[in-house]
Short mmCIF file of C-alpha atoms and ligand atoms in Angstrom, two decimals:
data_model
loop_
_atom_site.label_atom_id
_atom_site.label_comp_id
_atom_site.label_asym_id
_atom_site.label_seq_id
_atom_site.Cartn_x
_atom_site.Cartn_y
_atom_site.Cartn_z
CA UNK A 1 0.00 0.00 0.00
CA UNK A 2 1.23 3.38 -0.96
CA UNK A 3 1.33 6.39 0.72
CA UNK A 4 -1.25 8.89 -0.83
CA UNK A 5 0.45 11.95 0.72
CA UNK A 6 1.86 14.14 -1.80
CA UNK A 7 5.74 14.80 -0.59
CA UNK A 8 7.26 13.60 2.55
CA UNK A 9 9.83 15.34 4.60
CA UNK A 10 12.14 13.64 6.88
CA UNK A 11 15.04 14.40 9.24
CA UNK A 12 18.02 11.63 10.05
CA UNK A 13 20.25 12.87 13.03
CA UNK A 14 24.04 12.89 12.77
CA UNK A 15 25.88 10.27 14.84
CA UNK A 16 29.23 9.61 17.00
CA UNK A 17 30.60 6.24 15.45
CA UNK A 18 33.03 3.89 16.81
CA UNK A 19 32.53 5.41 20.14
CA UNK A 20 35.82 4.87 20.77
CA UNK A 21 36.83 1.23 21.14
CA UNK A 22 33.91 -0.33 19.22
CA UNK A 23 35.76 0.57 15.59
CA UNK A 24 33.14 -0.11 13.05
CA UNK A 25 30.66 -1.57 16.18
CA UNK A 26 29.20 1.35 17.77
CA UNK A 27 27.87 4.49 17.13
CA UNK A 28 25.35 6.34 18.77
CA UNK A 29 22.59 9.49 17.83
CA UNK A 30 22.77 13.33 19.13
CA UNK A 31 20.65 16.62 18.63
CA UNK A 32 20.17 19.85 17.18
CA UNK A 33 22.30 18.80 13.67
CA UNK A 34 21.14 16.02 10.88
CA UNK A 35 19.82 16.29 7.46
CA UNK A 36 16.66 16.88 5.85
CA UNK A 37 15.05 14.81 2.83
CA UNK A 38 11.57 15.57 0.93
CA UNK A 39 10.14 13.23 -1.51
CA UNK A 40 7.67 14.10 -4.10
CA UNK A 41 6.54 10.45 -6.27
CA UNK A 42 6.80 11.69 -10.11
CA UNK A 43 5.06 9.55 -12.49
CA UNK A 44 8.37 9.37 -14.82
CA UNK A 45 9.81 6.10 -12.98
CA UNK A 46 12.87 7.80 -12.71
CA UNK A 47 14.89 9.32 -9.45
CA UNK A 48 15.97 12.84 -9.54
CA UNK A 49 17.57 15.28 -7.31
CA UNK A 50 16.00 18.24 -7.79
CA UNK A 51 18.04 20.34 -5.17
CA UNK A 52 20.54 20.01 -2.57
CA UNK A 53 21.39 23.19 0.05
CA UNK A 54 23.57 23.28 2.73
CA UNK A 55 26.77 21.74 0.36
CA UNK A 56 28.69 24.79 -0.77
CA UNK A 57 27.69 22.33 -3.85
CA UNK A 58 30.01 19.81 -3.55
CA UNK A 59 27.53 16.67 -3.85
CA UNK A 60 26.80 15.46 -6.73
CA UNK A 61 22.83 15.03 -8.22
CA UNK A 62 23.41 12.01 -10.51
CA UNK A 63 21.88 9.70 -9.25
CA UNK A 64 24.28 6.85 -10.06
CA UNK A 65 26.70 8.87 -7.43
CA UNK A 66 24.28 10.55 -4.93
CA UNK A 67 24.05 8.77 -2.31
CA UNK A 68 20.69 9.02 -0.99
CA UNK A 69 19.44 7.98 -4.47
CA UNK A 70 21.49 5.27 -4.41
CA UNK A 71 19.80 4.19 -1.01
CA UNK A 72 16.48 4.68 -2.00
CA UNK A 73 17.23 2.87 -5.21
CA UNK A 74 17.98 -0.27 -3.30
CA UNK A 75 15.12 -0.10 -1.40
CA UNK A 76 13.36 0.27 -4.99
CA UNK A 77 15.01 -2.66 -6.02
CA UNK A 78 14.53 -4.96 -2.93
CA UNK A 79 10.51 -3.88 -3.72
CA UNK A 80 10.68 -4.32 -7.14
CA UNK A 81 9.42 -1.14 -7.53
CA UNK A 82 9.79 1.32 -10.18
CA UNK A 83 8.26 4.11 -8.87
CA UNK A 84 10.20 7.46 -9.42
CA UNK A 85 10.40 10.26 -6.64
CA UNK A 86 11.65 13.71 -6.97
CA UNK A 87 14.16 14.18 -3.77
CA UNK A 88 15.32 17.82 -1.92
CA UNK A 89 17.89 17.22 0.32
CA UNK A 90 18.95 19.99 3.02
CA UNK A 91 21.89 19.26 4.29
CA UNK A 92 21.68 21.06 7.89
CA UNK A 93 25.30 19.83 8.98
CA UNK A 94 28.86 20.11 7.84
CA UNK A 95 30.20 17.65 5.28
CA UNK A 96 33.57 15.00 6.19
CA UNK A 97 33.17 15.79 9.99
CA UNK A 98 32.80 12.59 11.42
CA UNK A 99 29.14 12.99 12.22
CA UNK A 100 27.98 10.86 9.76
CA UNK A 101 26.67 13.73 7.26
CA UNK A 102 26.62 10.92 4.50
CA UNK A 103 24.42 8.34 6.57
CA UNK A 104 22.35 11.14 7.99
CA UNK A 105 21.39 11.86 3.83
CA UNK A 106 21.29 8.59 2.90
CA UNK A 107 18.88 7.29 6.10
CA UNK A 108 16.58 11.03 5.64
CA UNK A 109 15.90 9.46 2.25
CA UNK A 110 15.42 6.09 2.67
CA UNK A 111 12.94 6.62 5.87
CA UNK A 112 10.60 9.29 3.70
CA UNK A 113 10.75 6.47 0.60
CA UNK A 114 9.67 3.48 3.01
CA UNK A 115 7.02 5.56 4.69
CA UNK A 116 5.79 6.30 0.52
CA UNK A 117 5.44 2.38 0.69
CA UNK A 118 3.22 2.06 3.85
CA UNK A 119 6.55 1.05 6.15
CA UNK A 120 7.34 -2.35 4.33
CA UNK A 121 10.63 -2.72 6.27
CA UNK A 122 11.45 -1.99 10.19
CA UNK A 123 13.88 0.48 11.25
CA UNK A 124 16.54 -2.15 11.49
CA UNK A 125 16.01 -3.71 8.50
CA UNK A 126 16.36 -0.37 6.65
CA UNK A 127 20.42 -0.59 7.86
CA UNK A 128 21.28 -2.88 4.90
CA UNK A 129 19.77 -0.07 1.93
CA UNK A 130 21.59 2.34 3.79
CA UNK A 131 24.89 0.68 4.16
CA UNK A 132 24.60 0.94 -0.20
CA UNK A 133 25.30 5.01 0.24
CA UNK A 134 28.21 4.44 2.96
CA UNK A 135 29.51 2.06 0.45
CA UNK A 136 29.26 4.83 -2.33
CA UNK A 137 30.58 7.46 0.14
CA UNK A 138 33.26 6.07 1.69
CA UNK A 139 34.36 2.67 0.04
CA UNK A 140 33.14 0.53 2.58
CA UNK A 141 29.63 -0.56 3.48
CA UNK A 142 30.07 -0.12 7.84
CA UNK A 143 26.56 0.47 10.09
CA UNK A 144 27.64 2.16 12.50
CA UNK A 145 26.50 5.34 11.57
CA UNK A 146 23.74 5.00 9.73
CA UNK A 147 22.06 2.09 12.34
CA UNK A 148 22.18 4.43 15.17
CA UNK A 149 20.72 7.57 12.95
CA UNK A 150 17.63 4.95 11.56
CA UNK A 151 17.01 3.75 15.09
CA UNK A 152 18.50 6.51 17.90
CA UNK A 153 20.23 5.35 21.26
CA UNK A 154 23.32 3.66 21.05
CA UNK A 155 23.64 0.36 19.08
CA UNK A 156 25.95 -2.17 18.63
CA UNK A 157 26.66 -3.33 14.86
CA UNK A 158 27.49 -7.40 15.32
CA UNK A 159 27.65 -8.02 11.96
CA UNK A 160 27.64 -6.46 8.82
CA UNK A 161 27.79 -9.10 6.47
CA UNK A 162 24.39 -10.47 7.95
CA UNK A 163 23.68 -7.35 9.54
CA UNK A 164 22.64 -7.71 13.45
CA UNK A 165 22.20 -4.46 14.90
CA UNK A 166 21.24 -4.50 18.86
CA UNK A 167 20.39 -1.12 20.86
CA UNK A 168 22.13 -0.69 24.17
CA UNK A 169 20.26 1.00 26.93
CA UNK A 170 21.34 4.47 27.60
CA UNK A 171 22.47 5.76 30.69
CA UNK A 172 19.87 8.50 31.68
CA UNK A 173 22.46 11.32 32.24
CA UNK A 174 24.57 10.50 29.56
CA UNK A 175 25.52 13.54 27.93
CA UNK A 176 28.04 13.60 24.13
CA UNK A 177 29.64 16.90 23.80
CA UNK A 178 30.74 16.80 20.28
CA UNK A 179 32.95 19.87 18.25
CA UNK A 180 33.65 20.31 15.21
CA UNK A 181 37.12 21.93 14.24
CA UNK A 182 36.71 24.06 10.97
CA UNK A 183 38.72 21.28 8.91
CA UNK A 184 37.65 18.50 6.43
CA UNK A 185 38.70 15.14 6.66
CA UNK A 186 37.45 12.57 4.66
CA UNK A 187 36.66 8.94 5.88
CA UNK A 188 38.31 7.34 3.46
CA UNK A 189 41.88 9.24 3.89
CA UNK A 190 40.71 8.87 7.88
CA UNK A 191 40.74 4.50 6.59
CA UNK A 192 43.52 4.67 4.63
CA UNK A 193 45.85 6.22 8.11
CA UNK A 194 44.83 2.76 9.92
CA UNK A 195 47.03 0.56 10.13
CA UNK A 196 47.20 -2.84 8.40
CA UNK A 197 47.55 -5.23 11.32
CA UNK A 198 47.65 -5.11 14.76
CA UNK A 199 48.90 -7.09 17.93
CA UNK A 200 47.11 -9.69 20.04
CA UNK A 201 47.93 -7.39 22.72
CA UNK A 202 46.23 -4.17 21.40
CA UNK A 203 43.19 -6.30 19.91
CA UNK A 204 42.82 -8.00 23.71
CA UNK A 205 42.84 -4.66 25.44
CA UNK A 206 40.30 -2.99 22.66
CA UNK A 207 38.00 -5.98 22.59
CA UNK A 208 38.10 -6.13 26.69
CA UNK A 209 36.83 -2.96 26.79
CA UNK A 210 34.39 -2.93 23.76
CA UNK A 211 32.65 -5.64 26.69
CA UNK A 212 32.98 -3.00 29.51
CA UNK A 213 31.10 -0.36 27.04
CA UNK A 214 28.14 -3.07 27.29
CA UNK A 215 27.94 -3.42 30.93
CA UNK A 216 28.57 0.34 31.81
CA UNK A 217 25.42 0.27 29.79
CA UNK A 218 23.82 -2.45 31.28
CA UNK A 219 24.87 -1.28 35.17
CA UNK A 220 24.47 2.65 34.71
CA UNK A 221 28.49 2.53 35.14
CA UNK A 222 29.25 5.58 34.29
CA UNK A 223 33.37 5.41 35.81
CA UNK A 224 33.68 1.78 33.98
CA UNK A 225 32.11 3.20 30.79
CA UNK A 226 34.99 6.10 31.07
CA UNK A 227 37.54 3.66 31.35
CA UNK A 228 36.47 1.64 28.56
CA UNK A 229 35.67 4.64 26.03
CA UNK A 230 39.50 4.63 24.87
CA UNK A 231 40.75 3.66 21.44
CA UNK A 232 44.26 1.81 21.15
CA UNK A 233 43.56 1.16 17.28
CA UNK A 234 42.45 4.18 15.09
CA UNK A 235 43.02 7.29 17.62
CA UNK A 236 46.86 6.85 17.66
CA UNK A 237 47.08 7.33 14.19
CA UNK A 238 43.82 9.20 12.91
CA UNK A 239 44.54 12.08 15.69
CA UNK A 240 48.25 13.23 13.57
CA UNK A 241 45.15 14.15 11.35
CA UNK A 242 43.01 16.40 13.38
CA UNK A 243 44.27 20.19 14.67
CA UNK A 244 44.85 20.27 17.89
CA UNK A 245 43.08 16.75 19.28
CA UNK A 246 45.52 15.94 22.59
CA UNK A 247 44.90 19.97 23.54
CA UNK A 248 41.24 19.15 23.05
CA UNK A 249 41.47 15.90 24.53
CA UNK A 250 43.35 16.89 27.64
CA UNK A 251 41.25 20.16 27.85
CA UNK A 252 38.18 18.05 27.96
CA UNK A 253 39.82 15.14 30.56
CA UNK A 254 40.51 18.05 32.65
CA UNK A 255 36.94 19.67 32.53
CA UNK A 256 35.71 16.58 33.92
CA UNK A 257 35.11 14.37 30.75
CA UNK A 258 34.30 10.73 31.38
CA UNK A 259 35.98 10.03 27.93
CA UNK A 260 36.99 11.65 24.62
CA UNK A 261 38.10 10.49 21.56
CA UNK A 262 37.56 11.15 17.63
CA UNK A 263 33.67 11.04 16.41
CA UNK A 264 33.95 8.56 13.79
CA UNK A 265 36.66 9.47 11.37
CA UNK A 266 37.19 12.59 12.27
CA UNK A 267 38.06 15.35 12.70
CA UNK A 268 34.88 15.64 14.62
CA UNK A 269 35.62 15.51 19.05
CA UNK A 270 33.56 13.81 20.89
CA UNK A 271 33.51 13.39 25.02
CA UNK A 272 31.03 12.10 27.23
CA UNK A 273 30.06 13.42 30.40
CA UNK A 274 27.41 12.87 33.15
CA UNK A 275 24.70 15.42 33.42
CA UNK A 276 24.46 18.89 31.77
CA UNK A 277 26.52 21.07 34.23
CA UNK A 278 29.63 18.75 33.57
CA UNK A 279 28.95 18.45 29.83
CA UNK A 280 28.40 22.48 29.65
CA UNK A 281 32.27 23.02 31.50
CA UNK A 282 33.66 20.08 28.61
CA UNK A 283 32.39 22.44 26.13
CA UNK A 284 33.26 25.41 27.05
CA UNK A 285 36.65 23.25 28.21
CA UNK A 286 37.02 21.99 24.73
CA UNK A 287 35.80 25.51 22.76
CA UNK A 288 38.87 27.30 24.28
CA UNK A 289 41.39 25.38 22.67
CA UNK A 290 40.28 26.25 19.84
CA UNK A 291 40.06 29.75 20.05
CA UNK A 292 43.14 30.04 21.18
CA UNK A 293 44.52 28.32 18.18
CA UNK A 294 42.38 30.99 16.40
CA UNK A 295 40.59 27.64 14.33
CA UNK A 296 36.77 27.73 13.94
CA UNK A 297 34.91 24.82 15.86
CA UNK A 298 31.26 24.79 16.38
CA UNK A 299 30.20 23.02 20.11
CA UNK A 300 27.13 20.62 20.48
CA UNK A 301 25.89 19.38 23.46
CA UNK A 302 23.36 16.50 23.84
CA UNK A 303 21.55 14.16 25.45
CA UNK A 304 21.64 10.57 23.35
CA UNK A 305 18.84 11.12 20.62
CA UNK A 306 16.72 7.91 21.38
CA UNK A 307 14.43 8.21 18.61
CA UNK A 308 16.70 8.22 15.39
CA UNK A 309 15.05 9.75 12.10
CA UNK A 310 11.59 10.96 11.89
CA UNK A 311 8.94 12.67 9.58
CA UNK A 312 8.40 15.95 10.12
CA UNK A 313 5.91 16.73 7.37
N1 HSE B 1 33.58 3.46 11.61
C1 HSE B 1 33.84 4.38 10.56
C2 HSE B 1 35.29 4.80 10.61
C3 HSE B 1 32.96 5.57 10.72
O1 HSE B 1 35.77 5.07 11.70
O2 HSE B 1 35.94 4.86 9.57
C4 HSE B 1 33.12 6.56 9.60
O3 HSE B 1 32.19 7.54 9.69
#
């Protein structure tokens, strides 16, 4: 059954993947930035981006290379469905920032095309169609953005090959302070500074505390989940590519941080901190490092977004 609305408008919130230690595994949804996707069904059979704002027009609108018409194609396909929308995308936060800007477009789209269809697949089993635009945007097909912006909270990606995403509970005064240096890094230069192996005794202590991440969950933890939210893979070698991270880092520690680490590939901050008067200080902690290095950052601060993408018209 389709929708008989005319257009409908959706937002996907940006994300915090990795989270740290869980490279790949976890990621988890915040406020106040995301992107915004209207579809209008045309009666050509054909996709077409008809606009995109917000992009100092750097994406493309073919829609063999955009990726939420590549998303929304594969959800097409999966229906065998040739129905054609026209799609507006807003993009309402920065581009490379490690927030997930591509899985935020890519999600926005795919939600507003399933709702078209009368919801023929669950949140959850929207991750796979979505996981097409990552592939597209960054060279590999990972969830962990684009699971926690379809379904909110913070989820654990078990398997991408047969995807199995799980939501954690959230602690209730969890708070992600997240900045944003003025600087673009791409995720797949972020990929290719990873190294190609890795020791027994790295993967042990990474993989240890991926499990304390899921019982400072579980048991409201918040000290354990601090002392598991620290990343002996990626962060030694991804932070040589973001401005000032240990100044940030250490600024943030200080302030009272929980944690901190990069946001996905970068160059994106993130910390965590318990209640709003600690994560306020981390900000403002975090903010001054920057200014004093006379670089542009923007602050957020946010609870965990528990409800991942919705319509809004
Ligand atoms: N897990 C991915 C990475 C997230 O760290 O490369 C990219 O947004």
């Amino acid at each position: 059954m389709t929708n008989k609305k005319k257009s409908i408008t959706v937002f996907a919130p940006a994300t915090v993947a990795n989270i740290a230690c869980g490279f790949d595994v976890f990621g988890m949804a915040i406020d106040h930035i995301g992107d915004e996707v209207t579809i209008i069904p045309n009666d050509k059979n054909i996709l077409q981006i008809k606009s995109i704002s917000g992009d100092n027009k750097k994406l493309t609108k073919d829609v063999n290379e955009n990726i939420v018409a590549i998303s929304i194609q594969a959800l097409l396909d999966a229906l065998k469905s040739n129905q054609g929308f026209d799609i507006y995308l807003k993009k309402k936060m920065p581009l490379s920032s490690g927030l997930g800007s591509s899985a935020a477009s890519s999600v926005a789209g795919l939600f507003a095309a399933n709702e078209f269809f009368g919801k023929p697949f669950t949140r959850a089993e929207l991750v796979p169609f979505a996981m097409e635009g990552e592939r597209i945007a960054c060279g590999t097909a990972h969830a962990d953005n684009v699971a926690p912006s379809l379904m909110g909270g913070i989820i654990l990606c078990r398997n991408v090959q047969h995807v199995e995403v799980i939501s954690l509970p959230v602690p209730t005064q969890l708070y992600a302070v997240v900045i944003h240096p003025h600087y673009e890094l791409k995720t797949s230069d972020s990929r290719k500074a990873l190294p190609k192996k890795i020791s027994i005794k790295i993967a042990s202590h990474q993989w240890a505390n991926t499990a304390g991440v899921v019982h400072a969950l579980h048991s409201q933890d918040y000290a354990l989940l601090g002392r598991c939210v620290t990343d002996h893979v990626a962060e030694p070698f991804r932070s040589k590519l973001i401005p000032h991270f240990d100044a940030a880092k250490s600024a943030a520690l200080e302030a009272g941080a929980l944690a901190c680490s990069i946001s996905g590939s970068g160059p994106s901050i993130f910390a965590l901190a318990k209640g709003a008067t600690n994560a306020k200080k981390i900000a403002e902690a975090m903010k001054s490092v920057y200014k004093k290095s006379k670089m542009g950052a923007d602050v957020y601060i946010s609870k965990i977004n528990n409800k991942g993408v919705k319509i809004i018209k």
